[in-house]
PDB file of C-alpha atoms in Angstrom:
ATOM      1  CA  SER A   1      63.422  60.011  21.899  1.00 74.00           C
ATOM      2  CA  ALA A   2      65.840  57.182  22.609  1.00 83.00           C
ATOM      3  CA  VAL A   3      68.140  56.650  25.574  1.00 89.00           C
ATOM      4  CA  ILE A   4      71.554  55.410  24.570  1.00 94.00           C
ATOM      5  CA  SER A   5      74.402  54.190  26.729  1.00 95.00           C
ATOM      6  CA  GLN A   6      77.971  53.470  25.745  1.00 96.00           C
ATOM      7  CA  LYS A   7      80.701  51.456  27.412  1.00 96.00           C
ATOM      8  CA  PRO A   8      83.388  52.295  28.236  1.00 96.00           C
ATOM      9  CA  SER A   9      82.983  56.023  28.719  1.00 94.00           C
ATOM     10  CA  ARG A  10      86.718  56.465  28.324  1.00 94.00           C
ATOM     11  CA  ASP A  11      89.836  54.364  27.989  1.00 96.00           C
ATOM     12  CA  ILE A  12      93.570  54.712  27.596  1.00 96.00           C
ATOM     13  CA  CYS A  13      95.070  52.034  25.396  1.00 96.00           C
ATOM     14  CA  GLN A  14      98.478  50.998  24.155  1.00 96.00           C
ATOM     15  CA  ARG A  15      99.463  51.174  20.526  1.00 97.00           C
ATOM     16  CA  GLY A  16      98.727  47.956  18.624  1.00 97.00           C
ATOM     17  CA  THR A  17      95.891  46.789  20.858  1.00 97.00           C
ATOM     18  CA  SER A  18      92.165  46.751  20.108  1.00 97.00           C
ATOM     19  CA  LEU A  19      89.190  48.182  21.963  1.00 97.00           C
ATOM     20  CA  THR A  20      85.542  47.213  21.611  1.00 98.00           C
ATOM     21  CA  ILE A  21      82.957  49.888  22.332  1.00 98.00           C
ATOM     22  CA  GLN A  22      79.422  48.862  23.208  1.00 98.00           C
ATOM     23  CA  CYS A  23      76.269  50.802  22.416  1.00 97.00           C
ATOM     24  CA  GLN A  24      72.941  49.938  24.044  1.00 97.00           C
ATOM     25  CA  VAL A  25      69.599  51.524  23.171  1.00 95.00           C
ATOM     26  CA  ASP A  26      66.468  51.427  25.306  1.00 94.00           C
ATOM     27  CA  SER A  27      64.214  50.674  22.340  1.00 92.00           C
ATOM     28  CA  GLN A  28      64.392  48.739  19.121  1.00 92.00           C
ATOM     29  CA  VAL A  29      65.780  50.744  16.238  1.00 89.00           C
ATOM     30  CA  THR A  30      66.677  49.702  12.739  1.00 86.00           C
ATOM     31  CA  MET A  31      69.308  52.288  11.945  1.00 85.00           C
ATOM     32  CA  MET A  32      72.367  52.758  14.115  1.00 91.00           C
ATOM     33  CA  PHE A  33      75.404  54.843  13.271  1.00 94.00           C
ATOM     34  CA  TRP A  34      78.965  55.121  14.514  1.00 96.00           C
ATOM     35  CA  TYR A  35      80.734  58.473  14.437  1.00 95.00           C
ATOM     36  CA  ARG A  36      84.196  59.680  15.294  1.00 95.00           C
ATOM     37  CA  GLN A  37      85.089  63.133  16.520  1.00 91.00           C
ATOM     38  CA  GLN A  38      88.787  63.821  16.389  1.00 89.00           C
ATOM     39  CA  PRO A  39      90.152  66.776  18.355  1.00 83.00           C
ATOM     40  CA  GLY A  40      89.001  70.025  16.779  1.00 79.00           C
ATOM     41  CA  GLN A  41      87.120  68.224  14.032  1.00 83.00           C
ATOM     42  CA  SER A  42      83.488  67.667  13.189  1.00 86.00           C
ATOM     43  CA  LEU A  43      81.612  64.448  13.777  1.00 90.00           C
ATOM     44  CA  THR A  44      82.535  62.077  10.983  1.00 91.00           C
ATOM     45  CA  LEU A  45      80.391  59.094  10.106  1.00 92.00           C
ATOM     46  CA  ILE A  46      82.322  55.829  10.237  1.00 95.00           C
ATOM     47  CA  ALA A  47      79.597  53.400   9.271  1.00 94.00           C
ATOM     48  CA  THR A  48      75.906  52.635   9.302  1.00 92.00           C
ATOM     49  CA  ALA A  49      74.940  49.425  11.106  1.00 91.00           C
ATOM     50  CA  ASN A  50      71.566  47.920  10.361  1.00 84.00           C
ATOM     51  CA  GLN A  51      70.478  44.742  12.056  1.00 81.00           C
ATOM     52  CA  GLY A  52      70.626  41.722   9.830  1.00 79.00           C
ATOM     53  CA  SER A  53      73.038  43.119   7.282  1.00 79.00           C
ATOM     54  CA  GLU A  54      76.690  44.013   6.948  1.00 85.00           C
ATOM     55  CA  ALA A  55      77.671  47.469   8.096  1.00 91.00           C
ATOM     56  CA  THR A  56      78.109  50.082   5.393  1.00 91.00           C
ATOM     57  CA  TYR A  57      81.375  51.986   5.737  1.00 94.00           C
ATOM     58  CA  GLU A  58      82.063  55.526   4.627  1.00 91.00           C
ATOM     59  CA  SER A  59      85.005  56.491   2.492  1.00 89.00           C
ATOM     60  CA  GLY A  60      88.208  56.260   4.475  1.00 92.00           C
ATOM     61  CA  PHE A  61      86.946  53.620   6.894  1.00 95.00           C
ATOM     62  CA  VAL A  62      87.353  49.864   6.431  1.00 95.00           C
ATOM     63  CA  ILE A  63      85.936  46.821   8.133  1.00 95.00           C
ATOM     64  CA  ASP A  64      89.335  45.415   9.066  1.00 96.00           C
ATOM     65  CA  LYS A  65      90.108  48.510  11.099  1.00 97.00           C
ATOM     66  CA  PHE A  66      86.606  49.142  12.493  1.00 97.00           C
ATOM     67  CA  PRO A  67      84.664  45.875  12.627  1.00 96.00           C
ATOM     68  CA  ILE A  68      81.068  46.363  13.707  1.00 95.00           C
ATOM     69  CA  SER A  69      78.551  43.928  15.093  1.00 93.00           C
ATOM     70  CA  ARG A  70      74.798  44.440  15.226  1.00 93.00           C
ATOM     71  CA  PRO A  71      73.351  41.284  16.761  1.00 91.00           C
ATOM     72  CA  ASN A  72      69.921  42.741  17.519  1.00 92.00           C
ATOM     73  CA  LEU A  73      67.823  45.893  17.322  1.00 92.00           C
ATOM     74  CA  THR A  74      69.044  47.356  20.619  1.00 94.00           C
ATOM     75  CA  PHE A  75      72.778  46.700  20.609  1.00 95.00           C
ATOM     76  CA  SER A  76      75.903  47.265  18.542  1.00 95.00           C
ATOM     77  CA  THR A  77      79.645  47.167  19.021  1.00 96.00           C
ATOM     78  CA  LEU A  78      82.458  48.990  17.274  1.00 97.00           C
ATOM     79  CA  THR A  79      85.991  47.661  17.552  1.00 97.00           C
ATOM     80  CA  VAL A  80      88.965  49.911  16.938  1.00 98.00           C
ATOM     81  CA  SER A  81      91.676  47.500  15.840  1.00 97.00           C
ATOM     82  CA  ASN A  82      95.449  47.721  15.931  1.00 97.00           C
ATOM     83  CA  MET A  83      95.230  51.177  17.435  1.00 97.00           C
ATOM     84  CA  SER A  84      97.641  54.016  16.840  1.00 96.00           C
ATOM     85  CA  PRO A  85      97.749  57.473  18.440  1.00 95.00           C
ATOM     86  CA  GLU A  86      95.840  58.810  15.411  1.00 94.00           C
ATOM     87  CA  ASP A  87      92.823  56.801  16.592  1.00 96.00           C
ATOM     88  CA  SER A  88      92.569  58.960  19.710  1.00 95.00           C
ATOM     89  CA  SER A  89      89.067  60.379  19.375  1.00 95.00           C
ATOM     90  CA  ILE A  90      85.617  60.453  20.813  1.00 94.00           C
ATOM     91  CA  TYR A  91      83.530  57.643  19.352  1.00 96.00           C
ATOM     92  CA  LEU A  92      79.776  58.094  19.353  1.00 95.00           C
ATOM     93  CA  CYS A  93      76.922  55.856  18.407  1.00 96.00           C
ATOM     94  CA  SER A  94      73.613  57.265  17.314  1.00 94.00           C
ATOM     95  CA  VAL A  95      70.223  55.914  16.351  1.00 91.00           C
ATOM     96  CA  GLN A  96      67.552  57.147  14.011  1.00 84.00           C
ATOM     97  CA  PRO A  97      64.188  55.959  15.313  1.00 78.00           C
ATOM     98  CA  PHE A  98      62.355  58.561  13.288  1.00 74.00           C
ATOM     99  CA  TYR A  99      62.909  60.007   9.897  1.00 70.00           C
ATOM    100  CA  ASN A 100      65.587  62.687   9.951  1.00 70.00           C
ATOM    101  CA  GLU A 101      66.073  62.597  13.696  1.00 78.00           C
ATOM    102  CA  GLN A 102      69.186  61.130  15.271  1.00 84.00           C
ATOM    103  CA  PHE A 103      69.918  60.645  18.953  1.00 90.00           C
ATOM    104  CA  PHE A 104      73.432  60.251  20.240  1.00 93.00           C
ATOM    105  CA  GLY A 105      75.046  58.271  22.988  1.00 93.00           C
ATOM    106  CA  PRO A 106      77.349  59.976  25.505  1.00 92.00           C
ATOM    107  CA  GLY A 107      80.466  58.971  23.595  1.00 94.00           C
ATOM    108  CA  THR A 108      83.617  57.007  24.378  1.00 95.00           C
ATOM    109  CA  ARG A 109      86.767  59.024  24.792  1.00 94.00           C
ATOM    110  CA  LEU A 110      89.715  56.974  23.556  1.00 96.00           C
ATOM    111  CA  THR A 111      93.352  57.881  24.097  1.00 95.00           C
ATOM    112  CA  VAL A 112      96.003  55.767  22.423  1.00 96.00           C
ATOM    113  CA  LEU A 113      99.533  56.035  23.765  1.00 95.00           C
TER     114      LEU A 113
ATOM    115  CA  ASP B   1      86.000  68.192   1.784  1.00 70.00           C
ATOM    116  CA  GLN B   2      83.965  69.854   4.521  1.00 83.00           C
ATOM    117  CA  GLN B   3      80.414  70.294   3.260  1.00 91.00           C
ATOM    118  CA  VAL B   4      79.215  72.018   6.400  1.00 94.00           C
ATOM    119  CA  LYS B   5      81.326  74.741   7.932  1.00 94.00           C
ATOM    120  CA  GLN B   6      81.221  76.694  11.143  1.00 95.00           C
ATOM    121  CA  ASN B   7      83.886  79.311  10.805  1.00 92.00           C
ATOM    122  CA  SER B   8      83.757  80.590  14.355  1.00 94.00           C
ATOM    123  CA  PRO B   9      85.278  78.069  16.754  1.00 93.00           C
ATOM    124  CA  SER B  10      84.204  80.098  19.770  1.00 95.00           C
ATOM    125  CA  LEU B  11      81.840  82.846  20.833  1.00 97.00           C
ATOM    126  CA  SER B  12      81.407  84.735  24.119  1.00 97.00           C
ATOM    127  CA  VAL B  13      78.211  86.587  24.971  1.00 98.00           C
ATOM    128  CA  GLN B  14      76.918  88.398  28.036  1.00 97.00           C
ATOM    129  CA  GLU B  15      73.985  86.838  29.820  1.00 97.00           C
ATOM    130  CA  GLY B  16      70.711  88.285  28.531  1.00 97.00           C
ATOM    131  CA  ARG B  17      72.135  89.267  25.168  1.00 97.00           C
ATOM    132  CA  ILE B  18      71.605  87.547  21.860  1.00 98.00           C
ATOM    133  CA  SER B  19      73.900  84.723  20.719  1.00 98.00           C
ATOM    134  CA  ILE B  20      74.197  84.230  16.967  1.00 98.00           C
ATOM    135  CA  LEU B  21      75.890  81.100  15.693  1.00 98.00           C
ATOM    136  CA  ASN B  22      76.542  80.757  12.001  1.00 98.00           C
ATOM    137  CA  CYS B  23      76.844  77.832   9.636  1.00 97.00           C
ATOM    138  CA  ASP B  24      77.530  77.586   5.904  1.00 97.00           C
ATOM    139  CA  TYR B  25      77.102  74.648   3.582  1.00 97.00           C
ATOM    140  CA  THR B  26      78.227  73.865   0.065  1.00 96.00           C
ATOM    141  CA  ASN B  27      75.933  71.069  -1.093  1.00 93.00           C
ATOM    142  CA  SER B  28      72.798  72.462  -2.748  1.00 93.00           C
ATOM    143  CA  MET B  29      71.118  69.065  -2.299  1.00 92.00           C
ATOM    144  CA  PHE B  30      70.894  69.562   1.445  1.00 93.00           C
ATOM    145  CA  ASP B  31      67.318  70.310   2.399  1.00 92.00           C
ATOM    146  CA  TYR B  32      67.161  69.563   6.097  1.00 92.00           C
ATOM    147  CA  PHE B  33      69.226  71.267   8.735  1.00 94.00           C
ATOM    148  CA  LEU B  34      69.669  70.719  12.428  1.00 93.00           C
ATOM    149  CA  TRP B  35      71.431  72.213  15.396  1.00 96.00           C
ATOM    150  CA  TYR B  36      72.851  70.024  18.142  1.00 94.00           C
ATOM    151  CA  LYS B  37      74.142  71.108  21.511  1.00 95.00           C
ATOM    152  CA  LYS B  38      76.942  69.263  23.262  1.00 91.00           C
ATOM    153  CA  TYR B  39      78.092  69.515  26.850  1.00 91.00           C
ATOM    154  CA  PRO B  40      81.469  68.072  27.861  1.00 84.00           C
ATOM    155  CA  ALA B  41      81.416  64.300  28.420  1.00 78.00           C
ATOM    156  CA  GLU B  42      77.966  64.028  26.864  1.00 85.00           C
ATOM    157  CA  GLY B  43      76.760  63.185  23.387  1.00 88.00           C
ATOM    158  CA  PRO B  44      75.183  65.828  21.167  1.00 91.00           C
ATOM    159  CA  THR B  45      71.518  66.516  21.878  1.00 91.00           C
ATOM    160  CA  PHE B  46      69.068  67.722  19.294  1.00 90.00           C
ATOM    161  CA  LEU B  47      68.112  71.371  19.644  1.00 94.00           C
ATOM    162  CA  ILE B  48      66.148  72.599  16.655  1.00 94.00           C
ATOM    163  CA  SER B  49      65.746  71.852  12.966  1.00 92.00           C
ATOM    164  CA  ILE B  50      64.515  73.477   9.796  1.00 94.00           C
ATOM    165  CA  SER B  51      63.387  72.191   6.459  1.00 92.00           C
ATOM    166  CA  SER B  52      64.351  73.980   3.267  1.00 92.00           C
ATOM    167  CA  ILE B  53      60.716  74.860   2.601  1.00 93.00           C
ATOM    168  CA  LYS B  54      60.956  77.309   5.491  1.00 94.00           C
ATOM    169  CA  ASP B  55      63.272  80.210   6.184  1.00 96.00           C
ATOM    170  CA  LYS B  56      62.656  80.404   9.911  1.00 97.00           C
ATOM    171  CA  ASN B  57      61.793  78.065  12.738  1.00 96.00           C
ATOM    172  CA  GLU B  58      61.324  79.154  16.315  1.00 97.00           C
ATOM    173  CA  ASP B  59      61.246  77.167  19.543  1.00 95.00           C
ATOM    174  CA  GLY B  60      61.223  79.227  22.692  1.00 97.00           C
ATOM    175  CA  ARG B  61      64.475  81.125  22.995  1.00 97.00           C
ATOM    176  CA  PHE B  62      65.933  79.393  19.948  1.00 97.00           C
ATOM    177  CA  THR B  63      65.347  80.467  16.359  1.00 98.00           C
ATOM    178  CA  VAL B  64      67.008  79.063  13.282  1.00 98.00           C
ATOM    179  CA  PHE B  65      67.136  81.086  10.083  1.00 98.00           C
ATOM    180  CA  LEU B  66      67.857  79.585   6.691  1.00 97.00           C
ATOM    181  CA  ASN B  67      69.061  81.519   3.655  1.00 97.00           C
ATOM    182  CA  LYS B  68      69.069  78.998   0.831  1.00 95.00           C
ATOM    183  CA  SER B  69      70.456  81.337  -1.805  1.00 95.00           C
ATOM    184  CA  ALA B  70      73.456  82.060   0.408  1.00 97.00           C
ATOM    185  CA  LYS B  71      73.654  78.455   1.674  1.00 97.00           C
ATOM    186  CA  HIS B  72      73.741  79.849   5.166  1.00 97.00           C
ATOM    187  CA  LEU B  73      71.923  79.166   8.383  1.00 97.00           C
ATOM    188  CA  SER B  74      72.132  80.731  11.778  1.00 98.00           C
ATOM    189  CA  LEU B  75      70.970  79.944  15.274  1.00 98.00           C
ATOM    190  CA  HIS B  76      69.789  82.790  17.471  1.00 98.00           C
ATOM    191  CA  ILE B  77      69.492  82.366  21.220  1.00 98.00           C
ATOM    192  CA  VAL B  78      67.605  85.130  22.985  1.00 97.00           C
ATOM    193  CA  PRO B  79      68.108  85.812  25.817  1.00 97.00           C
ATOM    194  CA  SER B  80      71.314  83.886  26.355  1.00 98.00           C
ATOM    195  CA  GLN B  81      71.708  82.108  29.679  1.00 97.00           C
ATOM    196  CA  PRO B  82      74.808  80.654  31.366  1.00 96.00           C
ATOM    197  CA  GLY B  83      73.329  77.168  30.935  1.00 96.00           C
ATOM    198  CA  ASP B  84      73.527  77.685  27.192  1.00 97.00           C
ATOM    199  CA  SER B  85      77.307  77.458  27.405  1.00 97.00           C
ATOM    200  CA  ALA B  86      78.152  74.428  25.270  1.00 96.00           C
ATOM    201  CA  VAL B  87      79.449  73.446  21.863  1.00 94.00           C
ATOM    202  CA  TYR B  88      76.881  73.863  19.095  1.00 96.00           C
ATOM    203  CA  PHE B  89      77.045  71.782  15.940  1.00 95.00           C
ATOM    204  CA  CYS B  90      75.059  72.426  12.815  1.00 96.00           C
ATOM    205  CA  ALA B  91      74.245  69.459  10.615  1.00 94.00           C
ATOM    206  CA  ALA B  92      72.715  68.981   7.202  1.00 93.00           C
ATOM    207  CA  SER B  93      71.187  66.126   5.309  1.00 90.00           C
ATOM    208  CA  GLU B  94      69.363  65.293   2.138  1.00 86.00           C
ATOM    209  CA  THR B  95      65.865  64.004   2.819  1.00 74.00           C
ATOM    210  CA  THR B  96      66.595  61.147   0.448  1.00 64.00           C
ATOM    211  CA  GLY B  97      69.519  59.995   2.591  1.00 64.00           C
ATOM    212  CA  ASN B  98      70.235  59.212   6.198  1.00 68.00           C
ATOM    213  CA  GLN B  99      73.700  60.659   6.528  1.00 81.00           C
ATOM    214  CA  PHE B 100      74.097  63.807   8.544  1.00 88.00           C
ATOM    215  CA  TYR B 101      77.026  66.072   7.753  1.00 90.00           C
ATOM    216  CA  PHE B 102      78.285  68.021  10.737  1.00 93.00           C
ATOM    217  CA  GLY B 103      80.170  71.269  11.102  1.00 93.00           C
ATOM    218  CA  THR B 104      83.174  71.515  13.392  1.00 91.00           C
ATOM    219  CA  GLY B 105      81.209  73.190  16.147  1.00 93.00           C
ATOM    220  CA  THR B 106      81.158  76.571  17.871  1.00 96.00           C
ATOM    221  CA  SER B 107      81.904  76.761  21.566  1.00 95.00           C
ATOM    222  CA  LEU B 108      79.517  79.263  23.150  1.00 97.00           C
ATOM    223  CA  THR B 109      80.311  80.816  26.510  1.00 97.00           C
ATOM    224  CA  VAL B 110      77.603  82.886  28.157  1.00 97.00           C
ATOM    225  CA  ILE B 111      79.124  85.160  30.770  1.00 97.00           C
ATOM    226  CA  PRO B 112      76.983  85.803  33.851  1.00 95.00           C
TER     227      PRO B 112
END
């Protein structure tokens, strides 16, 4: 398994500001993912972040809104830019150290006023 | 378009009884299925999985059944315990890809 931590665990932000979420893994992993879970919705994949390459975004998500960094094999950040109340969600990072097995961080609960 | 669906947002079961959580999918290319359990303020944790070459996988109190022709899977918890109270997500993937598609979750409450 992999132990994953996220910072911050929760935040309340003003409209128009940006928040950077950090994800730290206790082991080196190639594949890291960022998900969003809006209230009452399923977990939706935002992007896949592999070290050494640009993040791959899913349909409906763009780099300008959700820039991602992946400086090494144990760390990634997701920034939620120019936030609006619709961005209020739980944001989760996950890693896939083994084929077809993903482990999730505890999530960051974001509220945008 | 939701490719994985959990049509029951909540379920209540008496302690000791069986809990049955259901999940349907639409993509016939999915061949690997997982159940995750999520407590409040925590990330989802892996519970059990099944490959499409099987129709049943059992791990202790947890059994997952897969009906490929109906594109349906279910999670059985026997006997249910109060500590099982959580939100359960089913997920599906194609073995050729890395993306997991999640259902909306079922909140299980086990009543002591």
